[in-house]
Short mmCIF file of C-alpha atoms in Angstrom, two decimals:
data_model
loop_
_atom_site.label_atom_id
_atom_site.label_comp_id
_atom_site.label_asym_id
_atom_site.label_seq_id
_atom_site.Cartn_x
_atom_site.Cartn_y
_atom_site.Cartn_z
CA MET A 621 52.51 65.90 164.32
CA GLN A 622 54.20 62.47 163.07
CA VAL A 623 53.01 63.47 159.65
CA LEU A 624 55.29 66.83 159.72
CA GLN A 625 58.16 65.10 161.15
CA GLY A 626 58.19 62.56 158.79
CA ALA A 627 57.49 65.17 155.87
CA PHE A 628 60.67 67.37 157.57
CA ILE A 629 62.71 64.17 157.63
CA MET A 630 62.12 63.39 153.79
CA GLU A 631 63.06 66.83 153.00
CA ALA A 632 66.00 66.93 155.09
CA GLY A 633 67.23 63.61 153.20
CA LYS A 634 66.48 65.35 149.70
CA LYS A 635 68.82 68.31 150.49
CA GLU A 636 71.55 66.10 151.95
CA LYS A 637 71.18 63.64 148.93
CA ILE A 638 71.60 67.08 146.53
CA GLU A 639 74.69 67.88 148.36
CA LYS A 640 76.06 64.41 148.48
CA GLU A 641 75.84 64.20 144.62
CA ALA A 642 76.70 67.72 143.89
CA ARG A 643 80.17 67.52 145.79
CA ARG A 644 80.69 64.26 144.05
CA LEU A 645 80.19 65.23 140.62
CA PHE A 646 82.06 68.92 141.11
CA GLY A 647 84.88 66.59 142.25
CA GLU A 648 84.84 64.12 139.70
CA LYS A 649 83.87 66.58 136.23
CA GLY A 650 84.78 70.05 137.65
CA TYR A 651 82.62 73.07 137.71
CA HIS A 652 82.44 73.53 133.97
CA ASP A 653 80.94 69.82 133.04
CA THR A 654 78.60 69.57 135.75
CA SER A 655 75.23 70.84 135.36
CA LEU A 656 72.19 70.88 137.16
CA ARG A 657 70.56 68.58 135.36
CA ASP A 658 73.30 66.10 135.93
CA ILE A 659 72.79 66.74 139.69
CA SER A 660 69.20 66.36 139.64
CA ARG A 661 69.50 63.07 137.83
CA GLN A 662 72.12 61.41 140.05
CA ALA A 663 69.95 62.73 143.32
CA GLY A 664 66.63 61.34 141.95
CA VAL A 665 65.27 64.94 142.71
CA SER A 666 64.02 67.79 140.11
CA VAL A 667 66.11 70.90 138.95
CA SER A 668 63.53 73.15 140.54
CA SER A 669 64.03 71.20 144.15
CA ILE A 670 67.95 71.86 143.59
CA SER A 671 66.86 75.68 142.95
CA TYR A 672 64.56 75.92 145.75
CA TYR A 673 67.18 74.56 148.44
CA PHE A 674 70.42 76.40 146.39
CA GLY A 675 69.46 78.78 144.02
CA THR A 676 71.87 78.39 141.02
CA LYS A 677 74.69 76.20 140.69
CA GLU A 678 77.26 78.88 141.39
CA GLU A 679 75.44 79.11 144.74
CA LEU A 680 75.66 75.67 145.31
CA TYR A 681 79.15 75.30 144.60
CA HIS A 682 79.72 77.86 147.14
CA THR A 683 77.65 76.37 149.89
CA LEU A 684 79.39 73.31 149.43
CA PHE A 685 83.38 74.37 149.43
CA PRO A 686 84.99 76.41 151.93
CA ARG A 687 85.43 80.07 151.57
CA GLU A 688 88.92 80.15 150.64
CA GLU A 689 88.12 77.65 147.69
CA LYS A 690 85.57 79.98 145.97
CA GLU A 691 88.10 81.38 143.60
CA LYS A 692 88.13 78.12 141.81
CA ALA A 693 84.55 78.84 140.61
CA PRO A 694 84.65 81.22 137.40
CA ASP A 695 83.10 84.39 137.25
CA LYS A 696 79.62 84.65 136.25
CA LYS A 697 80.65 86.09 132.79
CA GLU A 698 83.34 83.81 132.31
CA GLN A 699 81.01 80.76 133.22
CA ILE A 700 78.24 82.05 130.57
CA GLU A 701 80.79 82.41 127.70
CA ASN A 702 82.46 78.78 128.32
CA ALA A 703 78.78 77.22 128.68
CA ALA A 704 78.01 79.09 125.50
CA ILE A 705 80.94 77.51 123.52
CA ARG A 706 80.06 74.09 124.49
CA LEU A 707 76.38 74.21 123.08
CA PHE A 708 77.10 76.41 119.99
CA ALA A 709 80.02 73.93 119.21
CA LEU A 710 77.75 70.86 119.68
CA LYS A 711 74.46 72.44 118.12
CA GLY A 712 75.04 75.10 116.08
CA TYR A 713 74.41 78.95 116.51
CA SER A 714 70.46 78.40 115.35
CA ASP A 715 69.77 75.56 117.77
CA VAL A 716 70.68 77.17 120.75
CA SER A 717 68.42 79.38 122.90
CA ILE A 718 69.38 81.75 125.49
CA ARG A 719 67.45 79.71 127.80
CA ASP A 720 69.51 76.74 127.09
CA ILE A 721 73.00 78.68 127.71
CA GLY A 722 71.13 79.89 130.92
CA LYS A 723 70.44 76.06 132.05
CA GLU A 724 73.88 75.38 131.01
CA ALA A 725 75.75 77.90 132.87
CA GLY A 726 73.40 77.53 136.06
CA VAL A 727 72.39 81.21 135.47
CA ASN A 728 69.29 83.29 134.75
CA SER A 729 68.68 84.81 131.33
CA ALA A 730 68.92 88.29 132.85
CA ALA A 731 72.61 87.69 133.56
CA ILE A 732 73.25 86.56 130.00
CA SER A 733 71.53 90.03 129.01
CA TYR A 734 73.55 92.00 131.65
CA TYR A 735 76.96 90.72 130.45
CA PHE A 736 76.56 90.53 126.83
CA GLY A 737 73.33 91.81 125.60
CA GLY A 738 71.87 88.77 123.93
CA LYS A 739 72.62 85.60 121.81
CA LYS A 740 73.97 87.55 118.94
CA GLU A 741 76.32 90.03 121.10
CA LEU A 742 77.42 86.47 123.02
CA TYR A 743 78.08 84.68 119.87
CA ALA A 744 79.90 87.62 118.63
CA ALA A 745 82.11 87.43 121.70
CA ILE A 746 83.07 83.86 121.23
CA LEU A 747 83.99 84.50 117.68
CA GLU A 748 86.05 87.45 118.38
CA ARG A 749 87.95 85.59 120.90
CA GLY A 750 88.48 82.45 118.78
CA SER A 751 89.18 84.32 115.60
CA ALA A 752 91.99 86.63 117.43
CA LEU A 753 93.78 83.67 117.08
CA LEU A 754 94.08 83.44 113.53
CA VAL A 755 95.82 87.26 114.02
CA ASP A 756 98.57 85.22 115.99
CA PHE A 757 99.33 82.95 112.88
CA VAL A 758 99.14 86.02 110.62
CA GLU A 759 101.51 88.08 112.98
CA MET A 760 104.02 85.03 113.25
CA ALA A 761 103.82 84.18 109.58
CA ALA A 762 104.13 87.77 108.38
CA ASP A 763 107.18 88.68 110.57
CA GLY A 764 109.60 88.69 107.60
CA THR A 765 111.71 85.83 109.39
CA ARG A 766 110.59 82.74 107.94
CA LYS A 767 110.88 81.13 104.65
CA PRO A 768 108.19 79.81 102.67
CA MET A 769 108.26 76.30 103.53
CA GLU A 770 108.24 77.66 107.31
CA ILE A 771 105.46 79.23 106.73
CA MET A 772 103.28 76.69 105.33
CA GLU A 773 104.43 74.20 108.14
CA LEU A 774 103.66 76.87 110.81
CA TYR A 775 100.09 76.79 109.51
CA SER A 776 100.02 72.96 110.45
CA ARG A 777 101.47 73.66 113.66
CA PHE A 778 99.17 76.81 114.36
CA PHE A 779 95.86 74.34 113.59
CA PHE A 780 97.51 71.62 115.95
CA ARG A 781 97.49 74.32 118.55
CA LEU A 782 94.15 75.34 118.05
CA MET A 783 92.81 71.62 118.15
CA LYS A 784 94.66 71.07 121.48
CA GLU A 785 94.03 74.12 123.52
CA HIS A 786 90.37 75.25 121.91
CA PRO A 787 88.54 72.38 120.46
CA TYR A 788 85.32 73.85 120.87
CA ILE A 789 86.05 77.09 119.00
CA LEU A 790 87.41 74.83 116.15
CA ARG A 791 84.29 72.98 116.14
CA ILE A 792 82.34 76.20 115.79
CA PHE A 793 84.36 76.96 112.88
CA SER A 794 83.53 73.85 111.16
CA TRP A 795 79.88 74.54 111.69
CA GLU A 796 80.12 78.16 110.15
CA MET A 797 81.65 76.58 107.01
CA ILE A 798 78.55 74.55 106.63
CA HIS A 799 75.74 77.11 107.89
CA PRO A 800 77.20 80.38 107.83
CA THR A 801 76.04 83.35 109.73
CA ASP A 802 75.81 86.97 109.78
CA VAL A 803 77.52 87.38 112.60
CA PHE A 804 80.66 85.67 111.77
CA ALA A 805 80.59 87.31 108.08
CA SER A 806 81.25 90.42 110.20
CA ILE A 807 84.12 89.11 112.57
CA GLY A 808 85.31 85.76 111.38
CA LYS A 809 85.45 86.30 107.41
CA GLU A 810 88.17 88.82 107.02
CA ARG A 811 90.47 86.84 109.27
CA PHE A 812 90.20 83.72 107.41
CA ALA A 813 91.02 85.69 104.25
CA MET A 814 94.05 87.21 105.82
CA VAL A 815 95.28 83.78 106.42
CA LEU A 816 94.83 82.57 102.96
CA VAL A 817 96.50 85.69 101.76
CA VAL A 818 99.64 84.90 104.16
CA LEU A 819 99.82 81.20 102.52
CA ARG A 820 99.36 82.48 99.01
CA ALA A 821 102.22 84.94 99.60
CA ALA A 822 104.78 82.34 101.00
CA LEU A 823 103.78 80.09 97.91
CA THR A 824 104.07 82.66 95.39
CA GLU A 825 107.31 83.45 96.99
CA GLY A 826 108.33 79.67 96.90
CA MET A 827 107.54 79.43 93.43
CA GLU A 828 109.43 82.49 92.30
CA GLU A 829 112.61 81.04 94.22
CA GLY A 830 112.41 77.83 92.42
CA ILE A 831 111.53 76.35 95.75
CA PHE A 832 108.06 75.11 94.42
CA ARG A 833 107.03 74.17 90.96
CA HIS A 834 106.64 77.18 88.57
CA ASN A 835 103.06 75.79 87.30
CA LEU A 836 101.14 75.47 90.60
CA LYS A 837 97.81 77.85 91.23
CA PRO A 838 98.67 79.47 94.44
CA THR A 839 94.76 79.61 95.65
CA GLU A 840 93.87 76.24 94.80
CA VAL A 841 97.11 75.01 96.62
CA CYS A 842 96.71 76.84 99.68
CA ILE A 843 92.72 76.01 100.10
CA SER A 844 93.62 72.33 99.34
CA TRP A 845 96.50 72.70 102.35
CA ALA A 846 93.86 74.58 104.84
CA GLY A 847 91.59 71.74 103.98
CA MET A 848 94.03 68.86 104.52
CA VAL A 849 94.79 70.40 107.72
CA ALA A 850 91.31 70.77 109.22
CA TYR A 851 90.23 67.66 107.99
CA TYR A 852 91.90 65.90 111.02
CA TYR A 853 88.60 67.27 112.96
CA LEU A 854 86.62 64.89 111.02
CA MET A 855 89.22 61.97 111.59
CA SER A 856 86.92 60.18 114.35
CA GLU A 857 84.20 60.20 112.18
CA ILE A 858 85.69 58.71 109.17
CA LYS A 859 87.58 56.43 111.06
CA LYS A 860 84.34 54.90 112.50
CA ARG A 861 82.87 54.67 108.79
CA PHE A 862 85.58 52.84 107.32
CA ALA A 863 86.33 50.74 110.36
CA VAL A 864 89.67 51.94 111.20
CA LYS A 865 90.84 50.79 114.87
CA GLU A 866 94.82 52.14 114.02
CA GLU A 867 95.28 55.28 116.54
CA ILE A 868 96.47 58.26 114.69
CA SER A 869 97.70 61.01 116.80
CA GLU A 870 96.92 64.58 116.00
CA ALA A 871 101.31 64.74 115.31
CA SER A 872 101.62 62.00 113.19
CA TYR A 873 98.80 63.20 110.69
CA MET A 874 100.12 66.52 110.64
CA ASP A 875 103.28 65.23 109.98
CA GLN A 876 102.05 63.20 106.98
CA ALA A 877 99.76 65.99 105.60
CA PHE A 878 102.85 68.27 105.18
CA ASP A 879 104.92 65.61 103.71
CA VAL A 880 102.51 64.65 101.11
CA LEU A 881 101.80 68.39 100.62
CA MET A 882 105.77 69.22 100.27
CA ASN A 883 106.09 66.28 97.65
CA GLY A 884 103.26 67.35 95.80
CA ILE A 885 104.69 71.38 95.23
CA LYS A 886 108.71 70.92 95.90
CA GLU A 887 110.27 71.64 92.65
CA LYS A 888 112.05 68.24 91.86
#
């Protein structure tokens, strides 16, 4: 009887430890950035123990917090998509499995299949969501109210917004530049091409109006400008390699890049 009582006390203590650490991590890091693995590590238990007592991450969250706070937890489809975005951004498409996404999102693989069909369809949904931002830029730039120089600057401000609001999406785009997938080719490629068309048209118009140098090669200049803007994404790694300790903000970098571009292409 004493052995059974001791085992019961140990099990109760394990459950309480899980609840304590999960409550702390959810409070400090938020729902999205807390995984079952994080909780198991801090509580000193296995992930299977958490699943045994509470089920999924979502079920654990709802157990810990009052009913009126349930709306703070995302719906299952959203949490799958957000978890997948983080993993695809950090590892690339080929090195992420459905099982990885399920663990990160705190759901089983069947839930992913139910909402998205499979890994390819989930990735397509993410690319669709991210590349829709490119359409926003094209529509703003091509509304007929902006001058060539304003359109070139608008691109840098658009990218600045992308970095601030959707850093993981930007990183996925960067992966696609290095390791292109068939999924991206069917969704994002055309939209990126639209951006180039808009920039090239603005540059060509500026050349015709005498704002920009007449001997420029529009396509090359636009690709260079796109590269200068996107290069900020690599800034942290470059600073490490060159031992740069100076703080460089996104706004400062974009201002300098635009100034360099304009001084290079404006008619003297």
